[in-house]
PDB file of N, CA and C in Angstrom:
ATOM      1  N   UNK A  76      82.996  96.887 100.380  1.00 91.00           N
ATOM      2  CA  UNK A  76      84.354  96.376 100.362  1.00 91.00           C
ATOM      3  C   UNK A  76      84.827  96.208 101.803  1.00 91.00           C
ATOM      4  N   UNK A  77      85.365  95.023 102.032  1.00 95.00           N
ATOM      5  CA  UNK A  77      85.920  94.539 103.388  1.00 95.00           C
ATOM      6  C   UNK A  77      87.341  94.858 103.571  1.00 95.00           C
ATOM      7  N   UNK A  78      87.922  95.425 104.423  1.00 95.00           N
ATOM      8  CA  UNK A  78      89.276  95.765 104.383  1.00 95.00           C
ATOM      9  C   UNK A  78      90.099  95.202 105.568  1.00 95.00           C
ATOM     10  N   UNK A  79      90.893  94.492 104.693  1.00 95.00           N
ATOM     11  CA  UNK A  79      91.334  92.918 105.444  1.00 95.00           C
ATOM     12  C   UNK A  79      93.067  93.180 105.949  1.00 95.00           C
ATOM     13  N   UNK A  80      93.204  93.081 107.217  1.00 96.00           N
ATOM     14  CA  UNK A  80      94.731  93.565 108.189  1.00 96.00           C
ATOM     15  C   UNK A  80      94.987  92.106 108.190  1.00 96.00           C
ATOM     16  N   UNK A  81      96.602  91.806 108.085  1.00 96.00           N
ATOM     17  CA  UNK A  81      97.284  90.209 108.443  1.00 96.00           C
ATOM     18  C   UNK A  81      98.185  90.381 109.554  1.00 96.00           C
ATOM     19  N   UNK A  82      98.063  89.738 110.383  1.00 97.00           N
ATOM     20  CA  UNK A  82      98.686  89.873 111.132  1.00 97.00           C
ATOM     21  C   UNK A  82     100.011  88.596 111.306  1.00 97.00           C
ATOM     22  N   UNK A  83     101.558  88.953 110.691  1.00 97.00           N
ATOM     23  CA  UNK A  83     102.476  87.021 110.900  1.00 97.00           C
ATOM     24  C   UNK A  83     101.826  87.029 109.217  1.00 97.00           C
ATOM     25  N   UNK A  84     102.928  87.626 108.157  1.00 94.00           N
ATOM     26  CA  UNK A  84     103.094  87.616 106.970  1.00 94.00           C
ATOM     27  C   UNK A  84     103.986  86.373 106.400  1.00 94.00           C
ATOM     28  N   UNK A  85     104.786  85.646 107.605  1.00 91.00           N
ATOM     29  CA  UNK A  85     105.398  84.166 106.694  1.00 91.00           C
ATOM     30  C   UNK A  85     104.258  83.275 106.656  1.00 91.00           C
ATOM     31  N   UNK A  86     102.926  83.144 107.482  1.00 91.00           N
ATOM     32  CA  UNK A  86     102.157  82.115 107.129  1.00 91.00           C
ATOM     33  C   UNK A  86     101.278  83.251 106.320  1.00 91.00           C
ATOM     34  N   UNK A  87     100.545  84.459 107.096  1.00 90.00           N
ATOM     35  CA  UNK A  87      99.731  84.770 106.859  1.00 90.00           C
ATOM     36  C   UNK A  87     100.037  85.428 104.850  1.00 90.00           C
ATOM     37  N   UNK A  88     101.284  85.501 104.586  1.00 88.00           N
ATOM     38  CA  UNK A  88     101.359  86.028 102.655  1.00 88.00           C
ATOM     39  C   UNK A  88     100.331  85.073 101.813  1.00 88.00           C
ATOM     40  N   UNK A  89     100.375  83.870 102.515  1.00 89.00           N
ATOM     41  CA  UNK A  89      99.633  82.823 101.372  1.00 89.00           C
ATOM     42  C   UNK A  89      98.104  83.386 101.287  1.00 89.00           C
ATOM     43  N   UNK A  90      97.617  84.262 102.129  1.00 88.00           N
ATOM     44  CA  UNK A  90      96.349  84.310 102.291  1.00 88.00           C
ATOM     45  C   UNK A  90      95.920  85.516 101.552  1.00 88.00           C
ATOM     46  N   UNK A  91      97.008  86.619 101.270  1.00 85.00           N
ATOM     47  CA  UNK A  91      96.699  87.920 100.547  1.00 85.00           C
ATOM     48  C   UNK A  91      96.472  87.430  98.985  1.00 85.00           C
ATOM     49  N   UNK A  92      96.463  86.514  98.074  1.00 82.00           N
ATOM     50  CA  UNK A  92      95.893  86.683  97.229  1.00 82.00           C
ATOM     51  C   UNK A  92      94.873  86.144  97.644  1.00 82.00           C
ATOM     52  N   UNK A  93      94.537  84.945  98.212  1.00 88.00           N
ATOM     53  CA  UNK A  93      93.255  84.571  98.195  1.00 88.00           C
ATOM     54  C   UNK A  93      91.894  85.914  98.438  1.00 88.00           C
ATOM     55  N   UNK A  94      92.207  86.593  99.782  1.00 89.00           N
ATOM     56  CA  UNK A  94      91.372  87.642  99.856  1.00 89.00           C
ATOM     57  C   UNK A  94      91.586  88.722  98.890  1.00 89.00           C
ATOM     58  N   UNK A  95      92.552  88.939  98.248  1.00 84.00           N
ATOM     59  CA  UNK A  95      92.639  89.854  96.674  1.00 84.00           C
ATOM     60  C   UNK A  95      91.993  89.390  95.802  1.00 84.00           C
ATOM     61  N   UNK A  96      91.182  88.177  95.739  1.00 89.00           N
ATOM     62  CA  UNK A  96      90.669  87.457  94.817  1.00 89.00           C
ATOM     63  C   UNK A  96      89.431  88.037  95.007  1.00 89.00           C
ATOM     64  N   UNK A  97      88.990  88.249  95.357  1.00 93.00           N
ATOM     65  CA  UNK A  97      87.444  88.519  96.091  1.00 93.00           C
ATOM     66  C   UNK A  97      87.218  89.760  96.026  1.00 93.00           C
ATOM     67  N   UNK A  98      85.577  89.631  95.184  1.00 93.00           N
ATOM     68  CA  UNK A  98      85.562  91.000  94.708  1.00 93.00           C
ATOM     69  C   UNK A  98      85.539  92.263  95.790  1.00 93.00           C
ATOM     70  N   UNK A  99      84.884  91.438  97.011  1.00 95.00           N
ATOM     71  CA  UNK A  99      84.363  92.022  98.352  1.00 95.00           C
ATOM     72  C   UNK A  99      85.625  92.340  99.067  1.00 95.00           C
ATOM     73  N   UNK A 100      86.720  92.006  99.011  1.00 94.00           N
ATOM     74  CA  UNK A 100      87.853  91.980 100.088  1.00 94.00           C
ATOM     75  C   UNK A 100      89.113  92.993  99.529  1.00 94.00           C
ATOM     76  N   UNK A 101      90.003  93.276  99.921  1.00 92.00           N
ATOM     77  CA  UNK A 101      90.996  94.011  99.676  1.00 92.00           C
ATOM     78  C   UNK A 101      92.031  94.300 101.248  1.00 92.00           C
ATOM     79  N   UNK A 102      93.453  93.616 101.187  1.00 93.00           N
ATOM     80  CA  UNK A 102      94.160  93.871 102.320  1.00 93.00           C
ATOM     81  C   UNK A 102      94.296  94.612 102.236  1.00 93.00           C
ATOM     82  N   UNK A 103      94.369  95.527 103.106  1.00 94.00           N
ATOM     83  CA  UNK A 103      95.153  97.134 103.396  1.00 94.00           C
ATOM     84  C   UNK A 103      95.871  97.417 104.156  1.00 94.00           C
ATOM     85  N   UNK A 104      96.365  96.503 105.245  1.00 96.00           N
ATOM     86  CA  UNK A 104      97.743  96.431 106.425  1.00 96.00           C
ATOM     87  C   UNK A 104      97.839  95.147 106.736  1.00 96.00           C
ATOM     88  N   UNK A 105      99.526  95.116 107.005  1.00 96.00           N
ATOM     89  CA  UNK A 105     100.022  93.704 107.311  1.00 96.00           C
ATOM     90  C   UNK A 105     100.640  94.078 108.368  1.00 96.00           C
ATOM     91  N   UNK A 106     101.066  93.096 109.290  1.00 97.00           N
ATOM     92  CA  UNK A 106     102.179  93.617 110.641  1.00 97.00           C
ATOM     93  C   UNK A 106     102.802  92.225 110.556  1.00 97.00           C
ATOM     94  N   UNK A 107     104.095  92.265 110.689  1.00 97.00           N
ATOM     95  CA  UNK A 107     104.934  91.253 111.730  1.00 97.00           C
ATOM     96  C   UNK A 107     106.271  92.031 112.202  1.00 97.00           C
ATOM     97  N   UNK A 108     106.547  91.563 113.453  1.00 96.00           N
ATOM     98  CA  UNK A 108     108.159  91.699 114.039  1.00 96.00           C
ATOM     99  C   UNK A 108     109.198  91.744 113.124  1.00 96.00           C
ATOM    100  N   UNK A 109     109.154  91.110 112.456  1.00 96.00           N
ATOM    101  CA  UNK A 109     110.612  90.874 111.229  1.00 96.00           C
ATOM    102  C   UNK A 109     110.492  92.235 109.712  1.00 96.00           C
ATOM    103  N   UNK A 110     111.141  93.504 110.063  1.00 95.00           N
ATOM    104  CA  UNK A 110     110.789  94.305 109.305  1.00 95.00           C
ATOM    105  C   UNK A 110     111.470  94.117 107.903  1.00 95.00           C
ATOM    106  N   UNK A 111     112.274  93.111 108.065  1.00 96.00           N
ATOM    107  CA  UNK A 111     112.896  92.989 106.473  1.00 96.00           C
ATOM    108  C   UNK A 111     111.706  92.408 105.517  1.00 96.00           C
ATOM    109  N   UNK A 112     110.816  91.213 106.522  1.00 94.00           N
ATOM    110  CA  UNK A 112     110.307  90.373 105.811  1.00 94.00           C
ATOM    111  C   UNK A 112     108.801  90.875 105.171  1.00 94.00           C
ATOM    112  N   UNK A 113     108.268  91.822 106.374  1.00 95.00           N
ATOM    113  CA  UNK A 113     107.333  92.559 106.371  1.00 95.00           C
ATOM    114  C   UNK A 113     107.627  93.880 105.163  1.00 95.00           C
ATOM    115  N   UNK A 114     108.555  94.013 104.831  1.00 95.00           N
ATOM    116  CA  UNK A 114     108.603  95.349 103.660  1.00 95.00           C
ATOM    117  C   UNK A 114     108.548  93.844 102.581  1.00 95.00           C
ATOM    118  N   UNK A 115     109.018  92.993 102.252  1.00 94.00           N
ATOM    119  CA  UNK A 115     109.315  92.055 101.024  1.00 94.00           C
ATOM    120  C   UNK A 115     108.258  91.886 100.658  1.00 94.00           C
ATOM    121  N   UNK A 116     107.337  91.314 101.786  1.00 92.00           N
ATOM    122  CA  UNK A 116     105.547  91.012 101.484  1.00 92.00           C
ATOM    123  C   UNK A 116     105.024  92.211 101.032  1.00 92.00           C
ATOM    124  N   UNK A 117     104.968  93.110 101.588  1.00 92.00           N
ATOM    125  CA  UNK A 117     104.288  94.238 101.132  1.00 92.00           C
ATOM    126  C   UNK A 117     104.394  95.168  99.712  1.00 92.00           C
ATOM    127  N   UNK A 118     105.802  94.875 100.005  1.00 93.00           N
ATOM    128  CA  UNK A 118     106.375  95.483  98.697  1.00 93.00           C
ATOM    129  C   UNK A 118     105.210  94.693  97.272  1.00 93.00           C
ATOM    130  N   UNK A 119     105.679  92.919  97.457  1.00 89.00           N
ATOM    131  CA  UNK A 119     104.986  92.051  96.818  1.00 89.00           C
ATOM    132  C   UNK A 119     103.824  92.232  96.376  1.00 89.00           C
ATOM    133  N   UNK A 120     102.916  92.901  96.984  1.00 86.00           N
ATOM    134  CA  UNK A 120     101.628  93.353  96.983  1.00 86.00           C
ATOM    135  C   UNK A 120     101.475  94.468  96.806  1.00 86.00           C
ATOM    136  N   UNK A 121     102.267  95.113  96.721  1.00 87.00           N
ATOM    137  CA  UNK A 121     101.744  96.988  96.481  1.00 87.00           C
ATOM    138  C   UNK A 121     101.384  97.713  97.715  1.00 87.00           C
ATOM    139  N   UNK A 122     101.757  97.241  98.873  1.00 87.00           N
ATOM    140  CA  UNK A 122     101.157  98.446  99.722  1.00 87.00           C
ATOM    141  C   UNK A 122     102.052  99.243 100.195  1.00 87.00           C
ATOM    142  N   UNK A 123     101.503 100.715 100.338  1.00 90.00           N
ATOM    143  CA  UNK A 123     101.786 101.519 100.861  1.00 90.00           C
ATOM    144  C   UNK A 123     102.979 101.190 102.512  1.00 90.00           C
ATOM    145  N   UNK A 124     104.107 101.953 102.383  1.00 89.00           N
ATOM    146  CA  UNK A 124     104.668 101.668 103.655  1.00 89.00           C
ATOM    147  C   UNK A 124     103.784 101.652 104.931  1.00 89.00           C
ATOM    148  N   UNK A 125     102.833 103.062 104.793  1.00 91.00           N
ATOM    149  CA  UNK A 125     102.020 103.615 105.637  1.00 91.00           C
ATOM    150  C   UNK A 125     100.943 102.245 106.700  1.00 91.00           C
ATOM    151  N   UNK A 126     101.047 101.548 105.596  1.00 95.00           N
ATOM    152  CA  UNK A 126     100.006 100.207 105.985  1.00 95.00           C
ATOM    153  C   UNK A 126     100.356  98.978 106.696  1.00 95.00           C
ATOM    154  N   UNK A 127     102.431  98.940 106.709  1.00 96.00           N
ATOM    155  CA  UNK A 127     102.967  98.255 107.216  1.00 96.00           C
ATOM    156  C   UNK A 127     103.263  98.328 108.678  1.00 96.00           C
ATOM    157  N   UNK A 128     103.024  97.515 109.596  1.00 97.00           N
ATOM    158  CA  UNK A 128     103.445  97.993 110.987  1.00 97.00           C
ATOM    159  C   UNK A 128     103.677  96.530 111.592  1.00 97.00           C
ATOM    160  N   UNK A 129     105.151  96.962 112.226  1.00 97.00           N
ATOM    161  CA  UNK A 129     106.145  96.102 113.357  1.00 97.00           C
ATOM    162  C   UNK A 129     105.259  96.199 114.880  1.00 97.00           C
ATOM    163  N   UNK A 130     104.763  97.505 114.930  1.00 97.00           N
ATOM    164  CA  UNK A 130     103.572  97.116 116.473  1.00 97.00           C
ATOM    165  C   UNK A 130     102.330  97.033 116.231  1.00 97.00           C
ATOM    166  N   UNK A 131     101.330  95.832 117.200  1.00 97.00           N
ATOM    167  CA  UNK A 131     100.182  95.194 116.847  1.00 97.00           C
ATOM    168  C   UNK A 131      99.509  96.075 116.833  1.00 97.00           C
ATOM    169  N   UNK A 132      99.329  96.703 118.210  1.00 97.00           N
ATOM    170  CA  UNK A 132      98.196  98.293 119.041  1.00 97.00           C
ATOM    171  C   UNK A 132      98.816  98.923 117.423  1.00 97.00           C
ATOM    172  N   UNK A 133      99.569  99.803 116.717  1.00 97.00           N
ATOM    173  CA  UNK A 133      99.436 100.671 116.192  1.00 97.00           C
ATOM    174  C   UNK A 133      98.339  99.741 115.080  1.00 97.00           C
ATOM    175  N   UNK A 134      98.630  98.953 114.240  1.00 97.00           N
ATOM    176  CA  UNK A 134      98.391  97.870 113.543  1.00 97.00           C
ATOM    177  C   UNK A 134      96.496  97.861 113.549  1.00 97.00           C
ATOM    178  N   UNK A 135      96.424  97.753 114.665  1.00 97.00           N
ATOM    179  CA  UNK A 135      94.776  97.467 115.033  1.00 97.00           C
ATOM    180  C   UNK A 135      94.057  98.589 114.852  1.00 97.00           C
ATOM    181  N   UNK A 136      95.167  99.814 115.284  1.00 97.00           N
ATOM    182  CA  UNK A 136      94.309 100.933 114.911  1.00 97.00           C
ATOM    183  C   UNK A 136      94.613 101.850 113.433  1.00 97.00           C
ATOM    184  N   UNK A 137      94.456 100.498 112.559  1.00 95.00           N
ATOM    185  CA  UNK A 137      94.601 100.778 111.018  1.00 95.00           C
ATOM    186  C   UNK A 137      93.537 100.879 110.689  1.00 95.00           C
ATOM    187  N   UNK A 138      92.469 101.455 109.308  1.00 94.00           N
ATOM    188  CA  UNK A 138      91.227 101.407 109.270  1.00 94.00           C
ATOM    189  C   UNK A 138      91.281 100.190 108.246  1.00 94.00           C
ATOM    190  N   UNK A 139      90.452  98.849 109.259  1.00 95.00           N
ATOM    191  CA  UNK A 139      89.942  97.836 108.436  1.00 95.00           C
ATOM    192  C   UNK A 139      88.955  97.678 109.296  1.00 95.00           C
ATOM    193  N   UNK A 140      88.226  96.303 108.613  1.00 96.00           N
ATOM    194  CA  UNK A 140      87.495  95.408 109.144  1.00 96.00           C
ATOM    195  C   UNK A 140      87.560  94.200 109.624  1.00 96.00           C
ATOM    196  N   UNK A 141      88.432  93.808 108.760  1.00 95.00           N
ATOM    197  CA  UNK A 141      88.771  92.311 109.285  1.00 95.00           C
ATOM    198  C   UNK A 141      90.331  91.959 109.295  1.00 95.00           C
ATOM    199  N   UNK A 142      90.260  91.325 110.845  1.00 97.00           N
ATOM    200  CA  UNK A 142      91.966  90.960 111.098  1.00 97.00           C
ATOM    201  C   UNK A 142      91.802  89.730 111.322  1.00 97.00           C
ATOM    202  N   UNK A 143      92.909  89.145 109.818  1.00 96.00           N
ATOM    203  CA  UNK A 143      93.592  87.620 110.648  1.00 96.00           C
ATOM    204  C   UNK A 143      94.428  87.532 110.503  1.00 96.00           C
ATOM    205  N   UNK A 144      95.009  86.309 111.881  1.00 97.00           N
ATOM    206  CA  UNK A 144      95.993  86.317 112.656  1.00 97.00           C
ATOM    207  C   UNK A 144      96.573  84.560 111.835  1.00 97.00           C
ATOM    208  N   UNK A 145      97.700  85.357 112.114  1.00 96.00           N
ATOM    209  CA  UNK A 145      98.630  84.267 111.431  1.00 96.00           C
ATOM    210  C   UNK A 145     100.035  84.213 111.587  1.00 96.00           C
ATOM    211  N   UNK A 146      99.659  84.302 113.232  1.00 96.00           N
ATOM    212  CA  UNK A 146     101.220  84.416 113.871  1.00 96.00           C
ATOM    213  C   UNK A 146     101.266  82.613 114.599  1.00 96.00           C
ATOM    214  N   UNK A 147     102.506  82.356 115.175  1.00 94.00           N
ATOM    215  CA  UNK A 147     102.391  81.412 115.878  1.00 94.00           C
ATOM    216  C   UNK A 147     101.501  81.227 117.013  1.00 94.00           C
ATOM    217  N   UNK A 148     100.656  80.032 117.141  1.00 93.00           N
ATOM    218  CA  UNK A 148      99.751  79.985 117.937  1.00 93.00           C
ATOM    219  C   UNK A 148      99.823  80.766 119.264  1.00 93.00           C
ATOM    220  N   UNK A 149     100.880  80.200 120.290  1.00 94.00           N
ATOM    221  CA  UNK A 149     100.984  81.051 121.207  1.00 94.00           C
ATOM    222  C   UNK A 149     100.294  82.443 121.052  1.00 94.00           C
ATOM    223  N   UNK A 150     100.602  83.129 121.047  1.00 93.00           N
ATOM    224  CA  UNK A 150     100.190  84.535 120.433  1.00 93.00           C
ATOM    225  C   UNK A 150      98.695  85.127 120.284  1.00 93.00           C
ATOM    226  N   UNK A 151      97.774  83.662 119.667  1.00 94.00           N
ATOM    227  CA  UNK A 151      96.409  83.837 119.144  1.00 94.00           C
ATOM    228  C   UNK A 151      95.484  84.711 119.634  1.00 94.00           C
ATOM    229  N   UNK A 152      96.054  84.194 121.230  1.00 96.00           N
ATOM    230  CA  UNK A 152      94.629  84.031 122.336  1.00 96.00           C
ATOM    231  C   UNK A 152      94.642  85.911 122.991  1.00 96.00           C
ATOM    232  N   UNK A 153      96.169  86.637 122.806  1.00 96.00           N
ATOM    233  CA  UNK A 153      96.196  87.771 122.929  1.00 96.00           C
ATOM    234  C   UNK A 153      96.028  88.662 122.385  1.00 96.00           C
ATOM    235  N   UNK A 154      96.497  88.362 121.021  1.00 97.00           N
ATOM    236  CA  UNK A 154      96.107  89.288 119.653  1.00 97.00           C
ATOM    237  C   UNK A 154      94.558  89.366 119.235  1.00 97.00           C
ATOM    238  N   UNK A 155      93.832  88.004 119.302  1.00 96.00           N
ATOM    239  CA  UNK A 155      92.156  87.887 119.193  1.00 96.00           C
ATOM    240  C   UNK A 155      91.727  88.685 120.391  1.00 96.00           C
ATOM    241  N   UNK A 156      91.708  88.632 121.485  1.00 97.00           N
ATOM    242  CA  UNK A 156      91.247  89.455 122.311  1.00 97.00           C
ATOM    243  C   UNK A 156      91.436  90.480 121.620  1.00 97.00           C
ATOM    244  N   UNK A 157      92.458  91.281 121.828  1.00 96.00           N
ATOM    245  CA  UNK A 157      92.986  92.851 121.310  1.00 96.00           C
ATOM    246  C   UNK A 157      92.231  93.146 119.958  1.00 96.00           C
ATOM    247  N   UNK A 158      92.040  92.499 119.123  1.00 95.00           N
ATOM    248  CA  UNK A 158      91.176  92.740 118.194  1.00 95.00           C
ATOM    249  C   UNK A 158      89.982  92.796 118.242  1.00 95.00           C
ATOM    250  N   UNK A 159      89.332  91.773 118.909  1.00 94.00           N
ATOM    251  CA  UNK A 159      87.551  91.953 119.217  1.00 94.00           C
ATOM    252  C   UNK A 159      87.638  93.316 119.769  1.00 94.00           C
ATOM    253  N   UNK A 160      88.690  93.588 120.758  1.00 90.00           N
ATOM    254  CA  UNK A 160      88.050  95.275 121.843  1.00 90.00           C
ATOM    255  C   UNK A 160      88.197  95.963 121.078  1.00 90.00           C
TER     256      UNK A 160
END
């Protein structure tokens, strides 16, 4: 089982069922800046508060495997770094 972090829940929500679909995948943390919007999504999905996070660094050091990013572009090229390290 792959355990899948989103990072930018107004684009990135469309993508949690798709990877819920899959027998292999399962999200287990989301992050964005906007904490109203970030509890609505989550809520939506069942996760745990514990899994929700407003900062990226705490965010990254959630236990998954796979993070995508689905914040405004700007952003990409810093958050992908921070994730590969």
């Amino acid at each position: 089982m792959y355990k899948v972090g989103i990072v930018g829940v107004s684009r990135g929500k469309r993508f949690v069922s798709s990877f819920e679909a899959h027998p292999e995948m399962a999200v287990t943390a989301l992050c964005d800046v906007d904490q109203k919007r970030l509890a609505e999504v989550g809520a939506a999905f069942e996760l745990p508060d514990s899994q929700l996070f407003e900062d990226y660094d705490k965010f990254l050091a959630a236990d998954m495997d796979v993070v995508m990013i689905a914040t405004p572009i700007p952003l990409h090229t810093e958050q992908a770094v921070k994730a590969l390290e």
